[in-house]
CSV table of C-alpha atoms in Angstrom, one decimal:
chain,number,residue,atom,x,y,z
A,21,UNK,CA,103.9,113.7,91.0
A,22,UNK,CA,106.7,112.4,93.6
A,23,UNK,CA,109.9,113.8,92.7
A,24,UNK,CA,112.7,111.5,94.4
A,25,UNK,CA,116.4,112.5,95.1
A,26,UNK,CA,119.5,109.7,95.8
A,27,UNK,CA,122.6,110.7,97.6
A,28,UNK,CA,125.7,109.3,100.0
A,29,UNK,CA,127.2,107.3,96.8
A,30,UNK,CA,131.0,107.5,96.5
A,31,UNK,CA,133.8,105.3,96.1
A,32,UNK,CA,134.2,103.2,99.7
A,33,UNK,CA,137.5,100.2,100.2
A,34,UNK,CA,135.8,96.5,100.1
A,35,UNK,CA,134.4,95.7,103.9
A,36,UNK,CA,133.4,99.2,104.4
A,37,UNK,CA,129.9,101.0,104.8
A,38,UNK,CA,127.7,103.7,103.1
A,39,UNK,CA,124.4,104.7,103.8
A,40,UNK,CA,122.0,106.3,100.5
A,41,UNK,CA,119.4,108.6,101.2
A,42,UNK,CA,116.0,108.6,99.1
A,43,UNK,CA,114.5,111.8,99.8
A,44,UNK,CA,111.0,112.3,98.2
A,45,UNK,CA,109.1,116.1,97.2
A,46,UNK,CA,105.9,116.7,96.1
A,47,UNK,CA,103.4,114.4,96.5
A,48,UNK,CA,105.4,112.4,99.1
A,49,UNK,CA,102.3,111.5,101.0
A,50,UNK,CA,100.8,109.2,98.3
A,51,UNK,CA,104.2,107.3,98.5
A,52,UNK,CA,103.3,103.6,100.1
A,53,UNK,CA,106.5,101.8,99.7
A,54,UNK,CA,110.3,102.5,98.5
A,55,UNK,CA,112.4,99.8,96.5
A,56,UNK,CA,116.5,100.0,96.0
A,57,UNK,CA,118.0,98.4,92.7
A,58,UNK,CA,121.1,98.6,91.0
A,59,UNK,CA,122.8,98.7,88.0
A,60,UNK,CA,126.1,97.5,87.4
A,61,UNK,CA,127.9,98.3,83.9
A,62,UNK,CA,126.4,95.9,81.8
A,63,UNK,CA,124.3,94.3,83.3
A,64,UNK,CA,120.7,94.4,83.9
A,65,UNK,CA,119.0,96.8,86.8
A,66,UNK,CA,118.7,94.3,90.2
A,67,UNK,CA,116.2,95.0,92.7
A,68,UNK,CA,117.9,95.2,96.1
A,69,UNK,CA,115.4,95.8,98.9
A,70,UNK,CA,112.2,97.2,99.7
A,71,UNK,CA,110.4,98.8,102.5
A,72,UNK,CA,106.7,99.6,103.4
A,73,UNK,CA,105.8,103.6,104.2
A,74,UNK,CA,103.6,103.2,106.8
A,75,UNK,CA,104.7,99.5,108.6
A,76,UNK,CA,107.8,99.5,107.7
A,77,UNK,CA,107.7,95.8,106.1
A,78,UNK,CA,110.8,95.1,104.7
A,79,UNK,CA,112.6,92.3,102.3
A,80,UNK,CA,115.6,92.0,100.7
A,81,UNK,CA,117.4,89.9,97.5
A,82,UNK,CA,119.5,87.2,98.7
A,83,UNK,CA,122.8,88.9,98.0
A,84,UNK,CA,122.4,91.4,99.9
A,85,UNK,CA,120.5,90.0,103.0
A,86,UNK,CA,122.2,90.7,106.5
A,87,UNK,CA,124.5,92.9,104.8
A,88,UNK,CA,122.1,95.9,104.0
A,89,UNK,CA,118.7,97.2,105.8
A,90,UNK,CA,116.4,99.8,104.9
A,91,UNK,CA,115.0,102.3,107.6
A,92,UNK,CA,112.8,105.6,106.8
A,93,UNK,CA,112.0,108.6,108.0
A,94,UNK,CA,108.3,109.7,107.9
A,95,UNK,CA,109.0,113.3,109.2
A,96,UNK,CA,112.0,113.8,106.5
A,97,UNK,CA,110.0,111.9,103.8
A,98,UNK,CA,113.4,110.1,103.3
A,99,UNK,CA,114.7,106.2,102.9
A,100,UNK,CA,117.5,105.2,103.8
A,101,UNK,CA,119.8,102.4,102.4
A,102,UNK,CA,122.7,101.2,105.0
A,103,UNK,CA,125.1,98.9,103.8
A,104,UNK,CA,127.3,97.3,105.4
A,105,UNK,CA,130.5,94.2,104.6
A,106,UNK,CA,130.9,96.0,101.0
A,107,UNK,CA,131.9,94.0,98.6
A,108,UNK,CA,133.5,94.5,94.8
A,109,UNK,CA,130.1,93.4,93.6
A,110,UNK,CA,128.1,95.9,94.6
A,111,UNK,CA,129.3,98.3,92.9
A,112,UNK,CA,126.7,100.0,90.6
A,113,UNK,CA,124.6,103.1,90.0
A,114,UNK,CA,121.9,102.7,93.2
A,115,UNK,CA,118.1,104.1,92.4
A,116,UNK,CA,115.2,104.0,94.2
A,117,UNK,CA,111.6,104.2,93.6
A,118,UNK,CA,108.4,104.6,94.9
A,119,UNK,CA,105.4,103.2,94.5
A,120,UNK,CA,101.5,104.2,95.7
A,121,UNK,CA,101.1,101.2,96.6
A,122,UNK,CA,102.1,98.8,99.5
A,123,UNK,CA,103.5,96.0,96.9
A,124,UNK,CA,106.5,94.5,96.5
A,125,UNK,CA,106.8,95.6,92.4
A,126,UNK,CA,104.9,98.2,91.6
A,127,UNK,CA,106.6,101.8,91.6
A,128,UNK,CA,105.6,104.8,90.0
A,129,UNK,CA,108.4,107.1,90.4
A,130,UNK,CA,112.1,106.8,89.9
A,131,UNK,CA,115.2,108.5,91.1
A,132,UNK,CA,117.9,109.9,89.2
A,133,UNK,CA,120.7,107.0,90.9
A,134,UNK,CA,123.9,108.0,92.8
A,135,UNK,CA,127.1,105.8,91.7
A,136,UNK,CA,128.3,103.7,94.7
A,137,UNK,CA,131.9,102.4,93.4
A,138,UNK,CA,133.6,99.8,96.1
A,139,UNK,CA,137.6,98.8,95.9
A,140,UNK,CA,139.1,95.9,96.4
């Protein structure tokens, strides 16, 4: 079992920048890649990026490309979600997952979510 933990959410003014951490417990070492989606009220969840454990592959949706990037850290068993040029739009509950294996959708374990809420 991978237990996985999101924080750094909180309200931030449109152009600004957060970064999310993804730290995973457990079984962290069967974890082979990390997604981000989000979920704004009403809508349905989005995926936002991905990156591979052990390369560090990563891709992105279109809406957030060059405004976001994913980094990890193999020592902290953490993820981390930076973004950047904040817009209304992205506001939503962020979650990430992990999945045992090094493929773009597949994940086996899911995070709680931390609300990221940006102003306009």
């Amino acid at each position: 079992q991978v237990h996985l933990v999101e924080s750094g959410g909180g309200l931030v003014q449109a152009g600004g920048s957060l970064r999310l951490s993804c730290a995973a417990s457990g079984r962290a070492f069967s974890v082979a890649s990390v997604g981000w989606f989000r979920q704004a009220p009403g809508k349905e969840r989005e995926f936002v990026g991905w990156i591979s454990w052990s390369g560090g592959r990563t891709y992105f949706a279109d809406s957030v490309k060059g405004r976001f990037t994913i980094s990890r850290d193999n020592a902290k068993n953490t993820v981390y979600l930076q973004m950047n040029s904040l817009k209304a739009e992205d506001t939503a509950v962020y979650y990430c997952a992990a999945g045992t294996r090094e493929i773009l959708n597949a994940y086996d374990y899911w995070g709680q979510g931390t609300q990221v809420t940006v102003s306009s």
